[in-house]
Amino acid sequence: MILIYAESPDGQLKKVALEAVTYGAKLASAMGTTCAALTIGTVADAGSLGKYGAGKVYNIAGEDVDNQNIAKAVADVAEKIGAEVVVMPFTSTGKSIQGRVAAILNAGVVSGVSALPDLSNGFVVRKPVFSGKAFADTKITSEKKVLSLMGNAIPLEELGAAVDVETIDIDLAPCKVKRLSVEKQAGGIPLPEAELVVSGGRGLKGPENWNVLLELAEALGASTACSRPVADMDWRPHHEHVGQTGIAIRPNLYIAMGISGAIQHLAGVNNSKTIVVINKDPEAPFFKAADYGVVGDLFEVVPKLTEAVKRLKA
Amino acid sequence: MKLLVCISQTPDTTANISFKDNNTAFNPDGVQFIMNPYDEWYALVRALELKEAVGQGTVTILNVGPATNDVVIRKGLAIGADDAVRIDTEATSANYVAKQIAEYAKDKGYDAIFFGKETIDFNGAIVPSMVAEYLDLPFVSLAQHMDVNGNTATLKRDIEGGVEVLSVDFPFVLSAAKGLAEQRIPNMKGIMMSRRKPLNVVAAVDVPNTVEVVHFETPPAKSAVKLIDPDNMDELVNLLHNEAKVI
Ligand SMILES: Cc1cc2nc3c(=O)[nH]c(=O)nc-3n(C[C@H](O)[C@H](O)[C@H](O)COP(=O)(O)OP(=O)(O)OC[C@H]3O[C@@H](n4cnc5c(N)ncnc54)[C@H](O)[C@@H]3O)c2cc1C
């Protein structure tokens, strides 16, 4: 049995939670077993997890959660249904609970996995390491296993039909960490989940010039990112900072403008499927990591690109 | 305030990553090693600030690793930690390291244990929550701001699409993200003093390993970039639509 923790902040299932269900379903079929998804609290449309491959969907009532009581609940359910593998998204929540769940279950854990395990010689699973500069195929030898899945690592697939949600009777322990409030960012898909990303560097010269980037992002429906100096100078909010010391992303399309392509920047973005680089310096290192390149002044090139995107969409 | 800051050693961010022994082990030849940036810039400095604000206490650095890590540990002492402990063993997996830390810390009565949010080599983000579990302590990950009022800390943490504001009573475990503090550069006095600060070496406990890297691989080299005429953005859009199929 495989258990997937389908994280649902604010009662909404995350895309990477759906991906984790598809991943769990495929792993279950490779292992000759079935998979179940677990949700906690009131979740809109939890039964739809069946469509992405969950044979069963369990729910635990209770809204008051912190990483300690979630981890305990996930581990309890894993014990109850006899799960050999627990899968969860590698998100801010996953990072808070994966170690706890593994500790409770006495399970080997690999975080941020990017592919299905190879079962031909034990249980070997691939994850990016050295901030995307390499991959590590990691063998888990314990009986129970915990995996957390990177966003956008596997495509979502409809593998079944919606199922009824079963309530599972587990009491959540009182929270020791209290949530006071959440400050939501305005608009846009959160970067780790975004399939299209437009990113700007110091070449934009100042925050007042960001419109040229934002207009392209809007035409594409893309999320926005930036290089580290841009966030350090407060030209853009720091949650947009991608790279080795920012967040690592792997969108389908990453468009970089006015970014030189320093090794620390590349580390966070080089797993993107397609990379477009716009830079006026033909020697910029980023071109070596790019699929498509435009050598030119971004202030001239990008508005033309925005117009061309609009023509495609029209 | 009695604070513990767990640090690790990682390859420098500019290091070229290669492997040896038939791609089963990291090749350290020619690689410069540093203190993991999240540990140094944010976790350690915020712990020092907290001790300074309270006006008394100690900041102890803990590293699980061999004697070659002492250079990086001394740097932490030069930045301002009071003393250091090195658990003398190779850090072979997240669980192995977490068990060592928990075993050492369990009866020391730390008010808080600080980590960086992840290491820049294995990018695991596993050890902090494991230690929290082994010590039965509350945990806040990805903390980018902390205010302390008496026995309660109010923290902000980065979540997808926003920032969460949380409160927790001491003692607790924290993992630090960008914003929690500003990097401190060790000064001459700090470097001189660091030589005389205690660095205690303790033996490791036995922990079986249940995960092991069997093979490393570097991503395949990209084929040469396709350059597009800056006056022909319709062509770029066309390629993205029909060739790369991403828009
Ligand atoms: C420990 C460490 C960690 C780091 N972590 C990160 C990280 O996580 N993320 C990160 O991004 N960086 C990181 N860095 C910093 C990194 O080394 C680079 O300094 C940084 O990425 C450079 O940012 P940039 O490309 O925006 O700026 P620059 O290097 O200044 O590049 C600007 C580019 O814009 C181009 N340009 C200028 N004007 C125009 C124009 N009109 N049209 C087109 N192109 C133009 C220039 O040709 C140049 O290539 C880290 C550094 C260290 C030491």
Coordinates of C-alpha atoms and ligand atoms in Angstrom, one line a residue:
Chain A
M1 CA 0.0 0.0 0.0
I2 CA 1.2 3.5 -0.8
L3 CA -0.1 6.5 1.1
I4 CA 0.0 10.0 -0.4
Y5 CA -0.4 13.1 1.8
A6 CA -2.4 15.4 -0.4
E7 CA -1.6 18.8 1.0
S8 CA -4.4 21.3 0.8
P9 CA -3.6 24.7 2.3
D10 CA -6.8 26.7 2.8
G11 CA -8.9 23.7 1.7
Q12 CA -7.6 23.8 -1.9
L13 CA -5.6 20.8 -3.3
K14 CA -2.3 21.9 -4.6
K15 CA -1.2 21.0 -8.1
V16 CA 1.9 19.2 -6.7
A17 CA -0.4 17.2 -4.4
L18 CA -2.3 16.0 -7.5
E19 CA 1.1 15.2 -9.1
A20 CA 2.0 13.2 -5.9
V21 CA -1.2 11.2 -6.3
T22 CA -0.3 10.4 -9.9
Y23 CA 3.2 9.5 -8.8
G24 CA 1.9 7.3 -6.0
A25 CA -0.6 5.5 -8.3
K26 CA 2.2 4.7 -10.8
L27 CA 4.5 3.5 -8.1
A28 CA 1.7 1.4 -6.6
S29 CA 1.1 -0.3 -10.0
A30 CA 4.8 -0.9 -10.4
M31 CA 4.9 -2.5 -6.9
G32 CA 1.7 -4.5 -7.5
T33 CA -0.2 -2.7 -4.8
T34 CA -2.8 0.1 -4.5
C35 CA -2.6 3.7 -3.3
A36 CA -4.7 5.9 -1.0
A37 CA -4.6 9.6 -0.5
L38 CA -5.0 11.4 2.8
T39 CA -6.4 14.9 3.3
I40 CA -6.8 16.8 6.5
G41 CA -9.5 19.3 7.3
T42 CA -12.2 20.6 5.0
V43 CA -11.0 20.1 1.4
A44 CA -12.9 21.2 -1.7
D45 CA -13.4 18.2 -4.1
A46 CA -11.1 15.8 -2.2
G47 CA -12.9 12.9 -4.1
S48 CA -11.4 14.2 -7.3
L49 CA -8.1 12.7 -6.2
G50 CA -9.5 9.4 -7.5
K51 CA -9.2 10.8 -11.0
Y52 CA -5.4 11.2 -10.6
G53 CA -5.1 7.6 -9.4
A54 CA -6.0 7.4 -5.7
G55 CA -7.9 4.1 -5.1
K56 CA -9.2 5.5 -1.8
V57 CA -9.3 9.0 -0.3
Y58 CA -9.3 9.4 3.5
N59 CA -10.0 12.6 5.4
I60 CA -9.2 13.5 9.0
A61 CA -11.5 16.2 10.5
G62 CA -9.9 19.1 12.3
E63 CA -8.6 22.5 11.1
D64 CA -6.1 23.2 13.8
V65 CA -2.8 21.9 12.4
D66 CA 0.9 22.3 12.8
N67 CA 3.7 20.2 11.3
Q68 CA 3.9 18.1 14.5
N69 CA 0.3 16.9 14.5
I70 CA 0.1 16.6 10.7
A71 CA 3.2 14.3 10.8
K72 CA 1.8 12.2 13.6
A73 CA -1.5 11.9 11.7
V74 CA 0.1 10.9 8.5
A75 CA 2.3 8.3 10.3
D76 CA -0.7 7.0 12.2
V77 CA -2.7 6.5 8.9
A78 CA 0.3 4.9 7.3
E79 CA 0.5 2.4 10.1
K80 CA -3.3 1.8 10.1
I81 CA -3.5 1.0 6.4
G82 CA -0.1 -0.8 6.3
A83 CA 1.6 1.7 3.9
E84 CA 5.1 0.7 2.8
V85 CA 5.7 4.0 1.1
V86 CA 4.5 7.5 2.0
V87 CA 4.6 10.2 -0.7
M88 CA 4.2 13.9 0.0
P89 CA 4.9 17.1 -2.0
F90 CA 8.3 18.7 -1.5
T91 CA 6.7 22.1 -0.4
S92 CA 7.0 24.3 2.6
T93 CA 4.7 21.8 4.4
G94 CA 6.6 18.8 3.1
K95 CA 9.8 20.3 4.3
S96 CA 8.3 20.7 7.7
I97 CA 6.9 17.1 8.1
Q98 CA 9.0 14.7 6.0
G99 CA 11.7 14.2 8.6
R100 CA 9.1 13.8 11.3
V101 CA 7.1 11.2 9.4
A102 CA 10.3 9.3 8.6
A103 CA 11.4 9.4 12.2
I104 CA 8.1 8.1 13.5
L105 CA 7.9 5.3 11.0
N106 CA 11.6 4.5 11.2
A107 CA 11.7 4.9 7.5
G108 CA 14.4 5.9 5.1
V109 CA 13.6 9.2 3.5
V110 CA 14.6 10.8 0.2
S111 CA 13.4 14.4 -0.4
G112 CA 12.7 16.3 -3.6
V113 CA 12.6 13.2 -5.8
S114 CA 12.2 14.0 -9.5
A115 CA 11.3 10.6 -11.0
L116 CA 9.7 7.3 -10.2
P117 CA 11.8 4.7 -8.4
D118 CA 13.7 2.1 -10.3
L119 CA 12.7 -1.2 -8.7
S120 CA 14.9 -3.5 -10.7
N121 CA 17.6 -3.7 -8.0
G122 CA 16.0 -2.8 -4.7
F123 CA 14.3 0.6 -4.4
V124 CA 16.4 3.4 -6.1
V125 CA 15.0 6.9 -6.6
R126 CA 16.5 9.9 -8.4
K127 CA 16.7 13.4 -6.9
P128 CA 18.5 16.5 -8.0
V129 CA 21.5 17.4 -5.8
F130 CA 24.1 20.2 -5.7
S131 CA 21.3 22.7 -6.4
G132 CA 20.5 21.1 -9.8
K133 CA 24.1 20.6 -10.9
A134 CA 23.8 16.7 -10.6
F135 CA 21.4 13.9 -9.8
A136 CA 21.8 11.3 -7.1
D137 CA 20.2 7.8 -7.5
T138 CA 19.5 6.9 -3.9
K139 CA 18.7 3.5 -2.6
I140 CA 16.4 3.0 0.4
T141 CA 16.9 -0.2 2.3
S142 CA 14.5 0.2 5.1
E143 CA 11.2 -1.6 5.0
K144 CA 9.2 1.6 5.1
K145 CA 10.0 4.6 2.9
V146 CA 9.2 8.3 2.8
L147 CA 9.5 10.3 -0.4
S148 CA 8.8 13.9 -1.2
L149 CA 8.1 14.9 -4.8
M150 CA 9.4 18.0 -6.6
G151 CA 6.8 20.2 -8.3
N152 CA 6.5 19.8 -12.1
A153 CA 8.6 16.6 -12.0
I154 CA 6.0 14.4 -13.6
P155 CA 3.0 15.3 -15.7
L156 CA -0.5 15.1 -14.2
E157 CA -2.4 12.2 -15.6
E158 CA -6.0 11.2 -15.2
L159 CA -5.8 7.5 -14.2
G160 CA -9.3 6.8 -12.8
A161 CA -12.5 8.3 -11.6
A162 CA -13.6 10.4 -8.6
V163 CA -14.1 8.3 -5.4
D164 CA -16.1 8.8 -2.2
V165 CA -14.1 10.3 0.7
E166 CA -13.9 8.1 3.8
T167 CA -13.5 9.8 7.2
I168 CA -10.8 8.2 9.2
D169 CA -11.0 8.5 13.0
I170 CA -7.8 10.1 14.2
D171 CA -7.5 12.8 16.8
L172 CA -5.2 15.6 16.0
A173 CA -2.9 16.5 18.9
P174 CA -3.2 20.2 20.1
C175 CA -0.9 22.5 18.1
K176 CA 2.2 23.9 19.7
V177 CA 2.9 26.2 16.8
K178 CA 0.0 28.7 16.3
R179 CA -0.8 30.2 13.0
L180 CA -1.6 33.9 13.6
S181 CA -2.2 35.1 10.0
V182 CA -1.2 34.7 6.4
E183 CA 0.0 37.5 4.2
K184 CA -0.9 36.5 0.6
Q185 CA 1.1 37.6 -2.3
A186 CA -0.9 39.5 -4.9
G187 CA -1.9 37.4 -7.9
G188 CA 0.1 35.0 -10.0
I189 CA 0.8 31.3 -9.6
P190 CA 3.4 30.6 -6.8
L191 CA 6.8 30.2 -8.5
P192 CA 7.4 26.6 -7.5
E193 CA 4.2 25.6 -9.3
A194 CA 4.5 27.8 -12.3
E195 CA 4.9 26.3 -15.7
L196 CA 5.9 29.5 -17.4
V197 CA 8.3 31.9 -15.7
V198 CA 9.7 35.3 -16.9
S199 CA 12.8 36.4 -14.9
G200 CA 14.7 39.7 -14.8
G201 CA 18.2 40.6 -13.6
R202 CA 20.3 43.6 -13.0
G203 CA 20.2 44.3 -16.8
L204 CA 16.8 45.9 -16.2
K205 CA 18.6 48.7 -14.5
G206 CA 15.9 49.6 -11.8
P207 CA 12.5 48.6 -10.5
E208 CA 10.9 51.4 -12.5
N209 CA 11.7 49.4 -15.7
W210 CA 9.9 46.2 -14.6
N211 CA 6.8 46.9 -16.8
V212 CA 8.6 45.6 -19.8
L213 CA 8.9 42.3 -18.0
L214 CA 5.5 42.3 -16.4
E215 CA 3.8 42.9 -19.8
L216 CA 5.5 39.9 -21.3
A217 CA 4.5 37.8 -18.2
E218 CA 0.9 38.9 -18.5
A219 CA 0.7 38.2 -22.2
L220 CA 2.0 34.6 -21.5
G221 CA 0.2 34.1 -18.2
A222 CA 3.6 33.5 -16.6
S223 CA 4.9 34.0 -13.1
T224 CA 7.7 36.4 -12.4
A225 CA 11.2 35.7 -10.9
C226 CA 14.5 37.6 -10.5
S227 CA 18.2 37.2 -9.8
R228 CA 19.6 37.6 -6.4
P229 CA 21.0 41.1 -6.7
V230 CA 17.6 42.3 -7.8
A231 CA 16.0 40.9 -4.6
D232 CA 18.9 42.1 -2.5
M233 CA 18.4 45.7 -3.8
D234 CA 14.7 45.4 -3.1
W235 CA 13.8 46.0 -6.7
R236 CA 11.6 42.9 -6.4
P237 CA 10.2 41.0 -3.4
H238 CA 12.6 38.3 -2.2
H239 CA 10.3 35.4 -2.8
E240 CA 11.0 36.0 -6.5
H241 CA 14.7 35.2 -6.0
V242 CA 15.6 32.0 -7.8
G243 CA 19.0 30.2 -7.7
Q244 CA 21.2 28.4 -5.4
T245 CA 20.3 30.6 -2.4
G246 CA 16.8 31.3 -3.5
I247 CA 14.3 28.8 -4.7
A248 CA 14.9 26.1 -7.3
I249 CA 12.3 25.8 -10.0
R250 CA 11.7 23.6 -13.0
P251 CA 9.1 25.3 -15.2
N252 CA 8.4 24.3 -18.8
L253 CA 9.6 27.7 -20.0
Y254 CA 12.1 30.0 -18.3
I255 CA 12.7 33.3 -20.0
A256 CA 15.7 35.2 -18.6
M257 CA 16.3 38.9 -19.5
G258 CA 19.3 40.9 -18.3
I259 CA 20.6 38.0 -16.3
S260 CA 24.3 37.1 -16.9
G261 CA 23.8 33.4 -15.9
A262 CA 26.2 33.1 -12.9
I263 CA 26.6 29.5 -11.8
Q264 CA 24.6 30.2 -8.6
H265 CA 21.7 31.5 -10.7
L266 CA 21.8 28.6 -13.1
A267 CA 21.8 26.2 -10.2
G268 CA 18.2 27.1 -9.4
V269 CA 16.8 27.1 -13.0
N270 CA 18.8 24.7 -15.1
N271 CA 16.3 21.9 -14.8
S272 CA 13.7 24.1 -16.7
K273 CA 12.5 22.3 -19.8
T274 CA 13.1 25.2 -22.2
I275 CA 15.3 28.2 -21.5
V276 CA 15.2 31.5 -23.5
V277 CA 17.9 34.0 -22.8
I278 CA 17.8 37.7 -23.8
N279 CA 21.0 39.5 -23.2
K280 CA 22.9 42.2 -25.1
D281 CA 26.3 40.6 -24.3
P282 CA 26.8 37.7 -26.7
E283 CA 29.5 36.3 -24.3
A284 CA 27.0 36.1 -21.3
P285 CA 27.5 32.6 -19.8
F286 CA 23.7 32.1 -19.7
F287 CA 23.7 31.4 -23.5
K288 CA 25.6 28.2 -22.8
A289 CA 22.6 26.9 -20.8
A290 CA 19.9 28.3 -23.2
D291 CA 17.8 26.5 -25.8
Y292 CA 17.0 29.8 -27.6
G293 CA 18.9 33.0 -27.4
V294 CA 18.4 36.6 -28.5
V295 CA 21.4 38.9 -28.5
G296 CA 20.0 42.3 -28.1
D297 CA 18.9 45.2 -25.9
L298 CA 16.1 43.8 -23.8
F299 CA 14.3 47.1 -23.8
E300 CA 13.9 46.8 -27.6
V301 CA 13.5 43.0 -27.8
V302 CA 11.1 42.2 -25.0
P303 CA 8.2 44.6 -26.2
K304 CA 8.5 43.0 -29.6
L305 CA 8.3 39.5 -28.1
T306 CA 5.3 40.6 -26.0
E307 CA 3.6 41.7 -29.2
A308 CA 4.4 38.5 -31.0
V309 CA 3.0 36.5 -28.1
K310 CA -0.2 38.5 -28.2
R311 CA -0.5 37.8 -32.0
L312 CA -0.1 34.0 -31.2
K313 CA -2.8 34.2 -28.6
A314 CA -5.2 36.3 -30.7
Chain B
M1 CA 19.4 31.9 26.4
K2 CA 21.2 28.6 25.6
L3 CA 21.2 28.2 21.9
L4 CA 22.5 25.5 19.6
V5 CA 23.3 26.1 15.9
C6 CA 23.8 23.1 13.7
I7 CA 26.1 23.8 10.8
S8 CA 27.3 21.7 7.9
Q9 CA 30.1 22.0 5.4
T10 CA 29.3 22.2 1.7
P11 CA 31.2 22.7 -1.6
D12 CA 31.6 26.4 -2.5
T13 CA 28.7 27.6 -4.7
T14 CA 31.1 28.1 -7.7
A15 CA 32.5 24.6 -7.4
N16 CA 32.5 22.4 -10.4
I17 CA 30.7 19.2 -9.3
S18 CA 32.3 15.9 -10.4
F19 CA 32.3 12.3 -9.1
K20 CA 34.8 9.5 -8.6
D21 CA 34.8 5.7 -8.0
N22 CA 32.7 5.0 -11.0
N23 CA 30.3 7.9 -10.1
T24 CA 29.5 6.6 -6.7
A25 CA 31.2 9.3 -4.6
F26 CA 31.6 13.1 -4.7
N27 CA 35.1 14.1 -5.9
P28 CA 36.5 16.7 -3.5
D29 CA 39.7 17.3 -5.5
G30 CA 40.2 21.0 -6.1
V31 CA 36.9 21.9 -4.4
Q32 CA 36.8 24.7 -1.9
F33 CA 34.6 24.0 1.1
I34 CA 32.5 26.6 2.9
M35 CA 30.0 26.7 5.7
N36 CA 26.5 26.0 4.3
P37 CA 25.3 29.6 3.5
Y38 CA 21.9 29.2 5.2
D39 CA 23.6 28.0 8.4
E40 CA 26.2 30.8 8.3
W41 CA 24.3 33.8 7.1
Y42 CA 20.9 33.3 8.7
A43 CA 20.8 30.6 11.4
L44 CA 24.1 31.5 13.2
V45 CA 23.7 35.2 12.9
R46 CA 20.1 35.2 14.2
A47 CA 21.1 33.1 17.1
L48 CA 23.9 35.5 18.0
E49 CA 21.5 38.5 17.7
L50 CA 19.1 36.7 20.0
K51 CA 21.8 36.1 22.6
E52 CA 22.9 39.7 22.3
A53 CA 19.3 41.0 22.7
V54 CA 18.7 38.9 25.8
G55 CA 22.1 40.1 27.2
Q56 CA 23.3 36.7 28.4
G57 CA 23.6 33.1 27.3
T58 CA 25.6 31.0 25.0
V59 CA 25.6 30.1 21.3
T60 CA 27.1 26.6 20.7
I61 CA 27.9 25.4 17.2
L62 CA 27.4 21.7 16.4
N63 CA 28.8 19.9 13.4
V64 CA 28.6 16.2 12.6
G65 CA 31.7 15.5 10.5
P66 CA 35.4 14.6 10.4
A67 CA 38.3 16.8 11.6
T68 CA 38.7 18.4 8.2
N69 CA 35.5 20.4 9.1
D70 CA 37.3 22.2 11.9
V71 CA 38.3 25.1 9.6
V72 CA 34.6 25.9 8.9
I73 CA 33.7 25.4 12.6
R74 CA 36.4 27.9 13.6
K75 CA 34.9 30.4 11.1
G76 CA 31.6 30.0 13.1
L77 CA 33.5 30.8 16.3
A78 CA 35.2 33.8 14.6
I79 CA 31.7 35.1 13.6
G80 CA 30.8 35.0 17.3
A81 CA 29.7 31.6 18.6
D82 CA 31.0 30.9 22.2
D83 CA 32.0 27.3 21.7
A84 CA 31.7 24.3 19.4
V85 CA 31.1 20.6 19.4
R86 CA 32.1 18.3 16.6
I87 CA 30.6 14.8 16.5
D88 CA 33.5 12.9 15.0
T89 CA 32.1 10.8 12.1
E90 CA 31.2 11.0 8.4
A91 CA 27.8 12.5 7.9
T92 CA 26.3 9.7 5.8
S93 CA 22.6 10.4 5.7
A94 CA 19.9 12.8 7.0
N95 CA 18.7 10.3 9.6
Y96 CA 22.2 9.4 10.7
V97 CA 23.0 13.1 11.3
A98 CA 19.7 13.9 12.9
K99 CA 20.1 11.0 15.4
Q100 CA 23.6 12.2 16.3
I101 CA 22.4 15.7 16.9
A102 CA 19.3 14.6 18.9
E103 CA 21.4 12.2 21.0
Y104 CA 23.9 15.0 21.9
A105 CA 21.2 17.7 22.5
K106 CA 18.6 15.7 24.4
D107 CA 19.7 16.4 27.9
K108 CA 21.4 19.8 27.4
G109 CA 18.4 22.0 27.9
Y110 CA 18.8 24.2 24.8
D111 CA 16.2 27.0 24.5
A112 CA 16.3 26.7 20.8
I113 CA 18.1 24.8 18.1
F114 CA 18.8 26.6 14.8
F115 CA 19.4 25.1 11.4
G116 CA 19.7 26.5 7.8
K117 CA 16.7 25.6 5.8
E118 CA 18.7 23.1 3.7
T119 CA 22.2 22.3 2.6
I120 CA 23.2 23.4 -0.8
D121 CA 24.7 20.0 -1.6
F122 CA 22.0 17.5 -0.9
N123 CA 19.1 20.0 -0.7
G124 CA 17.3 17.7 1.6
A125 CA 15.6 19.9 4.2
I126 CA 15.1 16.7 6.3
V127 CA 17.4 17.0 9.3
P128 CA 15.7 19.9 11.1
S129 CA 12.3 18.3 11.2
M130 CA 13.8 15.0 12.2
V131 CA 15.6 16.4 15.1
A132 CA 12.4 18.2 16.2
E133 CA 10.7 14.8 16.2
Y134 CA 13.4 13.0 18.1
L135 CA 13.4 15.7 20.7
D136 CA 9.6 16.1 20.7
L137 CA 9.9 19.8 20.1
P138 CA 7.8 22.2 18.0
F139 CA 9.4 23.2 14.7
V140 CA 9.2 26.2 12.4
S141 CA 10.8 25.7 8.9
L142 CA 11.8 28.4 6.4
A143 CA 11.8 31.2 9.0
Q144 CA 12.6 34.5 7.4
H145 CA 11.8 36.8 10.4
M146 CA 11.7 36.3 14.1
D147 CA 10.6 38.6 17.0
V148 CA 11.0 37.4 20.6
N149 CA 8.9 38.5 23.5
G150 CA 9.6 36.8 26.8
N151 CA 9.1 33.1 26.3
T152 CA 7.3 33.4 23.0
A153 CA 8.7 33.9 19.5
T154 CA 6.7 35.2 16.6
L155 CA 8.0 34.0 13.2
K156 CA 7.3 34.6 9.6
R157 CA 7.9 31.8 7.2
D158 CA 7.8 31.6 3.4
I159 CA 5.1 29.5 2.0
E160 CA 4.0 29.1 -1.6
G161 CA 2.2 32.3 -2.6
G162 CA 2.7 34.1 0.7
V163 CA 4.1 34.5 4.1
E164 CA 2.8 32.7 7.2
V165 CA 2.9 34.4 10.7
L166 CA 3.3 31.9 13.5
S167 CA 3.9 32.0 17.2
V168 CA 5.6 29.3 19.3
D169 CA 6.9 29.1 22.9
F170 CA 10.5 28.2 23.7
P171 CA 12.0 25.7 23.4
F172 CA 11.7 25.0 19.7
V173 CA 13.6 24.1 16.5
L174 CA 13.9 26.5 13.6
S175 CA 15.2 26.3 10.1
A176 CA 16.4 29.6 8.6
A177 CA 15.7 31.1 5.2
K178 CA 16.9 34.3 3.6
G179 CA 15.8 37.4 5.5
L180 CA 16.2 36.0 9.0
A181 CA 19.5 37.9 9.5
E182 CA 22.2 39.7 7.6
Q183 CA 25.5 38.0 6.9
R184 CA 28.4 38.9 9.3
I185 CA 32.0 38.9 8.2
P186 CA 34.4 37.8 10.9
N187 CA 36.8 40.6 12.0
M188 CA 40.4 40.2 13.1
K189 CA 39.5 40.2 16.8
G190 CA 36.9 37.5 16.2
I191 CA 39.4 35.4 14.2
M192 CA 42.1 35.7 17.0
M193 CA 39.6 34.8 19.7
S194 CA 38.2 31.9 17.8
R195 CA 41.5 30.1 18.2
R196 CA 41.1 29.9 21.9
K197 CA 37.4 29.0 22.0
P198 CA 36.6 25.4 23.0
L199 CA 36.0 23.0 20.2
N200 CA 35.0 19.7 21.8
V201 CA 35.1 16.5 19.9
V202 CA 32.7 13.8 20.9
A203 CA 32.2 10.3 19.7
A204 CA 29.3 9.3 17.5
V205 CA 26.5 6.9 18.4
D206 CA 25.8 3.9 16.3
V207 CA 23.0 4.4 13.8
P208 CA 22.2 2.1 10.9
N209 CA 22.0 3.7 7.5
T210 CA 18.9 3.1 5.5
V211 CA 19.6 5.3 2.5
E212 CA 22.7 5.4 0.3
V213 CA 23.5 7.1 -3.0
V214 CA 24.4 4.3 -5.4
H215 CA 25.0 6.5 -8.5
F216 CA 25.6 10.2 -9.3
E217 CA 25.1 11.7 -12.6
T218 CA 25.6 15.2 -14.1
P219 CA 22.9 16.4 -16.5
P220 CA 23.6 15.9 -20.2
A221 CA 25.2 18.9 -21.9
K222 CA 22.8 21.2 -23.6
S223 CA 23.0 21.3 -27.4
A224 CA 24.1 24.6 -28.8
V225 CA 21.8 27.6 -28.3
K226 CA 19.6 28.5 -31.3
L227 CA 20.1 32.2 -31.8
I228 CA 17.1 34.2 -33.0
D229 CA 17.2 37.5 -34.9
P230 CA 16.1 40.3 -32.4
D231 CA 13.9 41.7 -35.1
N232 CA 12.0 38.5 -35.6
M233 CA 10.3 37.7 -32.4
D234 CA 7.5 35.9 -34.3
E235 CA 10.0 33.2 -35.1
L236 CA 10.9 32.8 -31.4
V237 CA 7.2 32.5 -30.5
N238 CA 6.7 30.1 -33.4
L239 CA 9.6 27.9 -32.1
L240 CA 8.3 28.0 -28.5
H241 CA 4.8 27.1 -29.8
N242 CA 5.6 24.4 -32.4
E243 CA 9.1 23.1 -31.6
A244 CA 9.5 23.3 -27.8
K245 CA 5.7 23.1 -27.4
V246 CA 5.8 25.1 -24.2
I247 CA 3.4 27.9 -25.0
Ligands
LIG1 C1 27.2 32.2 -2.2 C2 26.5 32.9 -3.4 C3 25.2 32.5 -3.6 C4 24.5 33.1 -4.7 N1 23.2 32.7 -4.9 C5 22.6 33.3 -6.0 C6 21.2 32.9 -6.3 O1 20.6 32.1 -5.6 N2 20.6 33.5 -7.4 C7 21.3 34.4 -8.2 O2 20.6 34.8 -9.1 N3 22.5 34.8 -7.9 C8 23.2 34.3 -6.8 N4 24.4 34.7 -6.5 C9 25.0 35.8 -7.3 C10 25.5 35.5 -8.6 O3 26.9 35.1 -8.5 C11 25.5 36.7 -9.6 O4 26.2 37.8 -9.0 C12 24.1 37.1 -9.9 O5 23.3 36.0 -10.3 C13 24.1 38.2 -11.0 O6 22.8 38.7 -11.2 P1 22.4 39.3 -12.6 O7 22.6 38.3 -13.6 O8 21.0 39.9 -12.4 O9 23.4 40.6 -12.7 P2 24.7 40.8 -13.6 O10 25.6 39.7 -13.4 O11 25.1 42.2 -13.4 O12 24.2 40.6 -15.1 C14 23.4 41.5 -15.8 C15 23.3 41.1 -17.2 O13 22.4 41.9 -17.9 C16 22.9 42.1 -19.2 N5 22.3 43.4 -19.6 C17 22.5 44.7 -19.2 N6 21.8 45.6 -19.8 C18 21.0 44.9 -20.7 C19 20.1 45.3 -21.7 N7 19.7 46.5 -21.9 N8 19.5 44.3 -22.5 C20 19.9 43.0 -22.3 N9 20.8 42.6 -21.4 C21 21.4 43.5 -20.6 C22 24.4 42.2 -19.0 O14 25.0 41.9 -20.3 C23 24.6 41.1 -18.0 O15 24.8 39.8 -18.6 C24 25.2 34.1 -5.5 C25 26.5 34.4 -5.2 C26 27.2 33.8 -4.2 C27 28.6 34.2 -3.9

